[in-house]
mmCIF file of C-alpha atoms and ligand atoms in Angstrom:
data_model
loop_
_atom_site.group_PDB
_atom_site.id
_atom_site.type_symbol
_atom_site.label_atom_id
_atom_site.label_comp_id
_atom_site.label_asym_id
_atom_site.label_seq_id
_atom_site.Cartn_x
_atom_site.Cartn_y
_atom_site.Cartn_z
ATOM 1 C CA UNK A 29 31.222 -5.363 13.530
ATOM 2 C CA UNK A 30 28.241 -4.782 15.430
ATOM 3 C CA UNK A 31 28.470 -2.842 18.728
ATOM 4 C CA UNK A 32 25.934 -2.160 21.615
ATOM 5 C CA UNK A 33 25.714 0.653 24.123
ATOM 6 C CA UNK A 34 23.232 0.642 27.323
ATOM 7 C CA UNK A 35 23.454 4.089 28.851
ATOM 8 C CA UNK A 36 23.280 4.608 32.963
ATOM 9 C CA UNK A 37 22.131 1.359 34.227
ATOM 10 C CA UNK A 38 20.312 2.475 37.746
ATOM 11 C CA UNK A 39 20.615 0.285 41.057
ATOM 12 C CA UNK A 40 19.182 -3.356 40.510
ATOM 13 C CA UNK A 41 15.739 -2.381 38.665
ATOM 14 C CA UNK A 42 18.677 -1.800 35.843
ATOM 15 C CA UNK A 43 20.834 -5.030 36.613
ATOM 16 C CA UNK A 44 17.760 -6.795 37.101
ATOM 17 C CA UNK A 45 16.120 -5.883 33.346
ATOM 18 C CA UNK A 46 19.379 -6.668 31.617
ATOM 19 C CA UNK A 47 19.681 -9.760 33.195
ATOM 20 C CA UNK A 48 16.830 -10.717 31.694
ATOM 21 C CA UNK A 49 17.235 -9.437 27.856
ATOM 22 C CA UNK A 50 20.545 -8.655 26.972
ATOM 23 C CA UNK A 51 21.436 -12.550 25.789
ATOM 24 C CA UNK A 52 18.461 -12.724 23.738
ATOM 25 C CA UNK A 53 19.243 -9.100 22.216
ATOM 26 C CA UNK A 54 22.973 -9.850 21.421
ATOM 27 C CA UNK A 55 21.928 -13.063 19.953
ATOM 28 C CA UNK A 56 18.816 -11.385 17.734
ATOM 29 C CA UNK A 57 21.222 -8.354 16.433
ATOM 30 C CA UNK A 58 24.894 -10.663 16.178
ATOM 31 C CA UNK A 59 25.707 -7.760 18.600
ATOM 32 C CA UNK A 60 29.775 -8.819 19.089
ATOM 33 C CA UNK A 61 30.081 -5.853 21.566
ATOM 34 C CA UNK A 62 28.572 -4.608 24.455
ATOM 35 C CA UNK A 63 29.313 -1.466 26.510
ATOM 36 C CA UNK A 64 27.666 -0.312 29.434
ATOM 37 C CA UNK A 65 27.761 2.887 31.857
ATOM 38 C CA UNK A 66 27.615 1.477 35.449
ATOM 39 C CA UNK A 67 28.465 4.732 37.575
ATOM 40 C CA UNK A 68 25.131 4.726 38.623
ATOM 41 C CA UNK A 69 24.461 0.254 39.132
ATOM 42 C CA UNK A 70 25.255 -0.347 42.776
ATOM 43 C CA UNK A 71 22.076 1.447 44.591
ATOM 44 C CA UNK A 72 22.218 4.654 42.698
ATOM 45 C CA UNK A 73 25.985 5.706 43.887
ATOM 46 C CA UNK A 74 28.870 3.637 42.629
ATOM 47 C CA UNK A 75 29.777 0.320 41.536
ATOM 48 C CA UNK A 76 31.075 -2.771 44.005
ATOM 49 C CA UNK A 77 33.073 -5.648 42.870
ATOM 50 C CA UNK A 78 30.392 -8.310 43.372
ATOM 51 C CA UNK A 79 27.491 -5.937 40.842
ATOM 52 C CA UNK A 80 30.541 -5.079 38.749
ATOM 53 C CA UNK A 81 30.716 -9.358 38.108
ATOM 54 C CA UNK A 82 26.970 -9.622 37.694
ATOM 55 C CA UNK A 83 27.245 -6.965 35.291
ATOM 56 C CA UNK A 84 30.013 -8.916 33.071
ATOM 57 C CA UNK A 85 28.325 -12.285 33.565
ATOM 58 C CA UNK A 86 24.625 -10.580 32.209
ATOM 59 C CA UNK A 87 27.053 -10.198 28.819
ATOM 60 C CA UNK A 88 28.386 -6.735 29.297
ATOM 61 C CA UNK A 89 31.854 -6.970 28.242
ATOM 62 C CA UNK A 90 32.936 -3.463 29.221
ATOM 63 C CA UNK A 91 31.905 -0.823 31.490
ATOM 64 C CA UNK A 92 32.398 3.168 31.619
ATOM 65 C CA UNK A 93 31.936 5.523 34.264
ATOM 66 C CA UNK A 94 31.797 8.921 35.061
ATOM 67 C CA UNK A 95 31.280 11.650 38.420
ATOM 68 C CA UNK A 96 29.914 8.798 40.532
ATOM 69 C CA UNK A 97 32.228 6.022 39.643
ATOM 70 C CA UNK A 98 34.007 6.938 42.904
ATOM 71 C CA UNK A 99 30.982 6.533 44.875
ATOM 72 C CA UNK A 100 31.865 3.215 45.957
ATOM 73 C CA UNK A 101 36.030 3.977 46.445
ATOM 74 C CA UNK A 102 37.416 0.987 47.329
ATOM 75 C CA UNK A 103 35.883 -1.506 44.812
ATOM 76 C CA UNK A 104 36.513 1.202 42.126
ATOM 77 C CA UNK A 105 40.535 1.375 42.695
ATOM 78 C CA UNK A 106 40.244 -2.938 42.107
ATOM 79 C CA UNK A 107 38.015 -2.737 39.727
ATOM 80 C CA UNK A 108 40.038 -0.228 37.573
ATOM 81 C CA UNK A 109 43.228 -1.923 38.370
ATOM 82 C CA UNK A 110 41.884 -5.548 37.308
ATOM 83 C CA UNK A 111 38.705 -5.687 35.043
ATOM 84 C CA UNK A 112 37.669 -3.939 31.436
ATOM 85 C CA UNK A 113 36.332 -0.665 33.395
ATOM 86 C CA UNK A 114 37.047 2.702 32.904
ATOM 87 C CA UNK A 115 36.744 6.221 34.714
ATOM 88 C CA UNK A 116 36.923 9.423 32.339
ATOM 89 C CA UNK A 117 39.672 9.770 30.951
ATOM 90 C CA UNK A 118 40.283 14.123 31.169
ATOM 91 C CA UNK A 119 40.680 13.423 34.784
ATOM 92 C CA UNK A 120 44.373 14.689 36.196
ATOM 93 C CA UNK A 121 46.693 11.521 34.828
ATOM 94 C CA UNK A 122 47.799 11.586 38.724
ATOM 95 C CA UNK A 123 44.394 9.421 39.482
ATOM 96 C CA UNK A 124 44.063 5.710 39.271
ATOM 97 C CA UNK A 125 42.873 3.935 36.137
ATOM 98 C CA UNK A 126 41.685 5.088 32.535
ATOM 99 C CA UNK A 127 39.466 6.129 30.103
ATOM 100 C CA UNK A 128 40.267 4.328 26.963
ATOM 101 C CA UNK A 129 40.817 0.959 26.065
ATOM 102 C CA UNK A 130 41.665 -1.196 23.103
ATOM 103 C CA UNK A 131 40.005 -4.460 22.203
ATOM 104 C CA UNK A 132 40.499 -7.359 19.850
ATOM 105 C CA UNK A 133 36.604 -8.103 18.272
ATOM 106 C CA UNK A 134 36.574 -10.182 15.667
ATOM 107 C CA UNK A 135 40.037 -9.432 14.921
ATOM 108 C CA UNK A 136 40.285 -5.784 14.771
ATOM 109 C CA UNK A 137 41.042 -3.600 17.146
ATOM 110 C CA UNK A 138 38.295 -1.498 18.761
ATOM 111 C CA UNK A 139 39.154 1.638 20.718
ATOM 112 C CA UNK A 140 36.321 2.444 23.877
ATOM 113 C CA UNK A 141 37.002 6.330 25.209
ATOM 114 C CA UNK A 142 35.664 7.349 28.524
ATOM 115 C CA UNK A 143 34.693 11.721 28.823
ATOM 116 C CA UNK A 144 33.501 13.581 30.866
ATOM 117 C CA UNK A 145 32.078 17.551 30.373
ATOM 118 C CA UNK A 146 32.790 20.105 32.293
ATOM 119 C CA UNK A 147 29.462 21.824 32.941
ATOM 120 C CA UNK A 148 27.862 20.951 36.374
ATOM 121 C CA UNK A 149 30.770 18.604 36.841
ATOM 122 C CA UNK A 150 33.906 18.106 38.822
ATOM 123 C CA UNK A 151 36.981 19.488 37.769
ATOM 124 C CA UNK A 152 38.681 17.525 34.815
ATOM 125 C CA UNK A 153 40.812 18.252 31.922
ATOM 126 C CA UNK A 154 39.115 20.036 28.711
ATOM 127 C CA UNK A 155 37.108 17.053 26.824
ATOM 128 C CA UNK A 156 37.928 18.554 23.664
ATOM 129 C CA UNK A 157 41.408 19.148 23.340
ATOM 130 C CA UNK A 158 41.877 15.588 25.157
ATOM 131 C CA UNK A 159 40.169 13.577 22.749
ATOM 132 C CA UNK A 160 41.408 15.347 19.688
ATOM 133 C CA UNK A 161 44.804 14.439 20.788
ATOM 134 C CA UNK A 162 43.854 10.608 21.779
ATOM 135 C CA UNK A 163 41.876 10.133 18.496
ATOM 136 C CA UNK A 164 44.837 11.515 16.309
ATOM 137 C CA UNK A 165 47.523 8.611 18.651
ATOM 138 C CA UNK A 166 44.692 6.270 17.380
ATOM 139 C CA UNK A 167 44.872 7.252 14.025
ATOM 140 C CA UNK A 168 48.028 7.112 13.756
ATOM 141 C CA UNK A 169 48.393 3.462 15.518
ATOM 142 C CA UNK A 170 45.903 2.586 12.521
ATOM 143 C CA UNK A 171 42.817 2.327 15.049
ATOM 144 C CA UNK A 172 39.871 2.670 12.924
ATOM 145 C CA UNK A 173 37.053 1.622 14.993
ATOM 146 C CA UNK A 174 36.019 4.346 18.212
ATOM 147 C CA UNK A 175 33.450 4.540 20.764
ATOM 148 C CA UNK A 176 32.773 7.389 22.685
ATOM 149 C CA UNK A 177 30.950 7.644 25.674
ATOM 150 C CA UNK A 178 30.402 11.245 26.345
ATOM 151 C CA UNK A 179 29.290 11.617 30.276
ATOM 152 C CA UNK A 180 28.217 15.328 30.501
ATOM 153 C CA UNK A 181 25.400 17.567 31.507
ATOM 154 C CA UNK A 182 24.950 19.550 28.725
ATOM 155 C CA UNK A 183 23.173 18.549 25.489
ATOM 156 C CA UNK A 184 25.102 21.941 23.527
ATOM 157 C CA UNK A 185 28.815 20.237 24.628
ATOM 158 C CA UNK A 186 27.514 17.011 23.053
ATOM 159 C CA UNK A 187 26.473 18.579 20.095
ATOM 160 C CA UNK A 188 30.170 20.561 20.397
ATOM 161 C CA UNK A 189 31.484 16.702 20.350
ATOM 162 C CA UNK A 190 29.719 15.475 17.630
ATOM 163 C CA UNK A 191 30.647 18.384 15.190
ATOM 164 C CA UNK A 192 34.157 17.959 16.334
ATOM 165 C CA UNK A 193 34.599 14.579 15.549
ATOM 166 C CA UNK A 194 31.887 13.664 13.051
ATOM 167 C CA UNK A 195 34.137 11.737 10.472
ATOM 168 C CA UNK A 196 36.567 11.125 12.679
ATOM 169 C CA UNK A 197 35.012 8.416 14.964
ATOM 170 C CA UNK A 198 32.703 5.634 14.835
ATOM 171 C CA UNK A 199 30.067 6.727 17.614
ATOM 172 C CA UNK A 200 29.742 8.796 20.064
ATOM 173 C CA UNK A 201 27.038 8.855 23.021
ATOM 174 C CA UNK A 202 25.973 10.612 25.753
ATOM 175 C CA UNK A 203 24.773 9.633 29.179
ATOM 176 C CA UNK A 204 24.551 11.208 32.411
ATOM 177 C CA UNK A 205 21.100 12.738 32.588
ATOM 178 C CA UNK A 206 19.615 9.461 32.380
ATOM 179 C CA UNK A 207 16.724 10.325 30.043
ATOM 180 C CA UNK A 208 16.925 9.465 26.344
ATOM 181 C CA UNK A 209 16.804 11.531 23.518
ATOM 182 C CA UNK A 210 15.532 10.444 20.094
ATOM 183 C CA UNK A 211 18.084 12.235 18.236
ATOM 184 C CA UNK A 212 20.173 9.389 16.797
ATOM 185 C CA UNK A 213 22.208 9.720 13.323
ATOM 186 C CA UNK A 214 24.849 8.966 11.440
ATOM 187 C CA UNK A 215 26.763 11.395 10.146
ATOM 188 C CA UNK A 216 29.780 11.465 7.757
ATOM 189 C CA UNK A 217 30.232 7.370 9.351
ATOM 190 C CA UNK A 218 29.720 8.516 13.253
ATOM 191 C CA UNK A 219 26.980 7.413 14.952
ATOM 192 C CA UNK A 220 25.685 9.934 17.386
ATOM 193 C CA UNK A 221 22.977 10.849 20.409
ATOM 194 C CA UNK A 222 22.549 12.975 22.785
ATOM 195 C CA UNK A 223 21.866 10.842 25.591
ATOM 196 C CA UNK A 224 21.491 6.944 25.588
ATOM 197 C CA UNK A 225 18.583 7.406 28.845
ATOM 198 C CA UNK A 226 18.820 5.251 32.041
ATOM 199 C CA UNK A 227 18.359 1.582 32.406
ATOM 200 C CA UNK A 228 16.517 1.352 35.632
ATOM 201 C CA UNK A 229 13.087 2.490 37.123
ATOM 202 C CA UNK A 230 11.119 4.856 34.452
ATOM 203 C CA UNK A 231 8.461 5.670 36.861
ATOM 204 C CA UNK A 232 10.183 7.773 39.252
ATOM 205 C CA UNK A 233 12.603 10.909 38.892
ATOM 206 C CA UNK A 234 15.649 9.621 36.995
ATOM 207 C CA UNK A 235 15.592 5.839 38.081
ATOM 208 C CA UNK A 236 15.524 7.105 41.963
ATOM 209 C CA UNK A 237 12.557 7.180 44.301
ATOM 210 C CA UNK A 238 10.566 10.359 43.885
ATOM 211 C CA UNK A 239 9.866 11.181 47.108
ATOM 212 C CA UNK A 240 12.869 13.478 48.243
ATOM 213 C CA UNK A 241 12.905 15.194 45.200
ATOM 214 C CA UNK A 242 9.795 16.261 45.182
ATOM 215 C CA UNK A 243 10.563 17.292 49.369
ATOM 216 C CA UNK A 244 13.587 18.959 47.643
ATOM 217 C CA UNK A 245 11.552 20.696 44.988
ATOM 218 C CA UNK A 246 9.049 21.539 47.288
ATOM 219 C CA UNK A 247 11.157 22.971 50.718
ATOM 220 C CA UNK A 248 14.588 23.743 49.522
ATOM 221 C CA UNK A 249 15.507 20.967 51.611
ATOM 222 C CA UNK A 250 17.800 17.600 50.268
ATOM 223 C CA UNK A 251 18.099 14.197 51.046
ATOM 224 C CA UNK A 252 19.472 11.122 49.986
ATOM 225 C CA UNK A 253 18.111 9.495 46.703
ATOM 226 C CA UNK A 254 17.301 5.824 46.801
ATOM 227 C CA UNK A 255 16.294 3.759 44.490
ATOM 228 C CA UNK A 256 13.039 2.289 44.672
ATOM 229 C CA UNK A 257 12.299 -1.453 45.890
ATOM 230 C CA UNK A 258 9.436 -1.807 43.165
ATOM 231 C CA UNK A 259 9.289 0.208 39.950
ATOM 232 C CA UNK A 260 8.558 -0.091 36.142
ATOM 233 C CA UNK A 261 11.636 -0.313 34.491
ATOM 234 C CA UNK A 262 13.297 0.287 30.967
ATOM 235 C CA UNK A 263 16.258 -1.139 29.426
ATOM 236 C CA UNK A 264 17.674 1.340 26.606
ATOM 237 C CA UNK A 265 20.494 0.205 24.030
ATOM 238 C CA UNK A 266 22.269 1.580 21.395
ATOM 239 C CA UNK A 267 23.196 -1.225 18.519
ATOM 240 C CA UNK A 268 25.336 0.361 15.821
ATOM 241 C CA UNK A 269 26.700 -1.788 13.159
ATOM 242 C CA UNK A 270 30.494 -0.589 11.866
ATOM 243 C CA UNK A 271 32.084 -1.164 8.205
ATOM 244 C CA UNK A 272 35.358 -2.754 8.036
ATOM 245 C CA UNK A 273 37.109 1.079 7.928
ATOM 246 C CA UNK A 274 35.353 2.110 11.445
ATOM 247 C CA UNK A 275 32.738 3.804 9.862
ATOM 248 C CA UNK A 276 29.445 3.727 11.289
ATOM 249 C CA UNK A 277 26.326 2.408 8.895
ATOM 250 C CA UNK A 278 23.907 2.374 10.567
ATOM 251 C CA UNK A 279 22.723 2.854 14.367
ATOM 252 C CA UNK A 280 19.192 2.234 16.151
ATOM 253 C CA UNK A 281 17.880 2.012 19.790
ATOM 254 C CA UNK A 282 15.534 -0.016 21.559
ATOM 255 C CA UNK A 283 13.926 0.365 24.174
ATOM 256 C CA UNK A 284 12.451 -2.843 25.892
ATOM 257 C CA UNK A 285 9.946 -2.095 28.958
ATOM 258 C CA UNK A 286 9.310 -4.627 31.678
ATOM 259 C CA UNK A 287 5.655 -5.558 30.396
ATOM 260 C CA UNK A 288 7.819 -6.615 27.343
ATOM 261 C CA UNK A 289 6.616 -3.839 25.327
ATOM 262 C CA UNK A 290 9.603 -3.029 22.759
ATOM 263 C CA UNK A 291 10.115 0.323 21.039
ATOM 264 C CA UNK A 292 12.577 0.615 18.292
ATOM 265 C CA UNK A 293 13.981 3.598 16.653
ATOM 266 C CA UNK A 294 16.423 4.026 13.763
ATOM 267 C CA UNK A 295 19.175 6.983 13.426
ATOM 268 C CA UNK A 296 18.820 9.118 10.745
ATOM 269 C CA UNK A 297 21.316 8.239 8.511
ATOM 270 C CA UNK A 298 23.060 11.364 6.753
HETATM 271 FE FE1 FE2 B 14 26.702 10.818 35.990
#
């Protein structure tokens, strides 16, 4: 089985490059699979209905979230409620939707876990003791195959994540800081990185416009973040092919830029 991962797709700059690449990618790699983090698609805050469906008709099959997917309330509680998207799942069980999901790819089942961290983040559950207990019900249920998508600020609880579950999973990656790290491996059959990086604008300050940040940086003084009309953009994905037992075999990223420039990198395998 061959699964893909694109990390924080940004406003339409994001939409807009995967609309353009991801058939030709899933057809090049036999990529069976595709994830996506969304929290950030609709403008920067959120996700509606109507870029939710763009999303899933670009090839995406299913989308994760994390602090913003409530940016956009309303479309979030239908969304949740009626199409392959998930919200972390350490947040209180009293809130609407969930973080994990299981699929049927090419006749096994595929589990897709949604996290969150806890540093610089809103209250939730602990990660760790949450997903220990969901991967053991998996385990037991004879799911082999598990994605991760870790949405947290700090690259130390990633690291935390992977040495907790290295073995245990088939891949686990970040997002949320929306800049890419090159530290992809496989270890003990888990795929792992720090953070997938944005799909969106590259030019700017995390796929949004630069100018209030750097008013922010330079009076003290905030503002809201837009995403920019015209930008260079980058499209990031994980591909990460899986062995019949869940275990992860291999993993590499590309990186396709919107002067069709393409950068590919492949994980350490351990
Ligand atoms: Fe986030």
């Amino acid at each position: 089985m061959t699964i893909a991962f694109i990390g924080d797709i940004v406003g339409r700059p994001g939409r807009n490059i995967i609309k353009q690449n991801l058939n030709n990618i899933k057809e090049k790699y036999n990529i069976d699979f595709v994830i996506a983090n969304a929290e950030n698609a609709s403008h920067g805050f959120g996700l509606t209905i109507k870029n939710a469906s763009e999303l899933f008709n670009c090839g995406i099959d299913l989308i994760t979230g994390g602090n913003h997917s409530w940016d956009k309330k309303k479309d979030m509680v239908t969304l949740l409620e009626t199409k392959p998207v998930l919200r972390p799942d350490n947040y209180p069980p009293s809130i609407i939707g969930s973080g994990i999901k299981i699929v049927e790819v090419n006749d096994t089942k595929l589990a897709i876990i949604n996290l969150m961290g806890i540093y610089s983040m809103p209250q939730v559950l602990n990660p760790f003791t949450h997903v220990v207990d969901l991967v053991e019900k998996l385990q037991n249920d004879g799911v082999k195959h598990i994605f991760i998508d870790f949405h947290a600020e700090s690259t130390a609880e990633k690291r935390v994540m992977m040495q907790l579950l290295k073995g245990k999973v088939s891949a686990i990656c970040g997002t949320h800081t929306h800049i890419g790290t090159d530290d992809l491996e496989v270890t003990n059959g888990t795929f792992y990185v720090t953070d997938t990086g944005l799909t969106g604008c590259r030019d700017n300050v995390i796929g949004m416009d630069s100018k209030i940040p750097i008013q922010k940086a330079l009076t003290g003084l905030g503002g809201h973040f837009d995403v920019p009309n015209r930008c260079d953009s980058i499209m990031q994905i994980m591909i990460i092919e899986l062995d019949n037992d869940g275990q992860a075999t291999n993993g590499m990223k590309i990186k396709l830029y919107n002067n069709h420039k393409e950068v590919v990198s492949n994980a350490l395998v351990n």
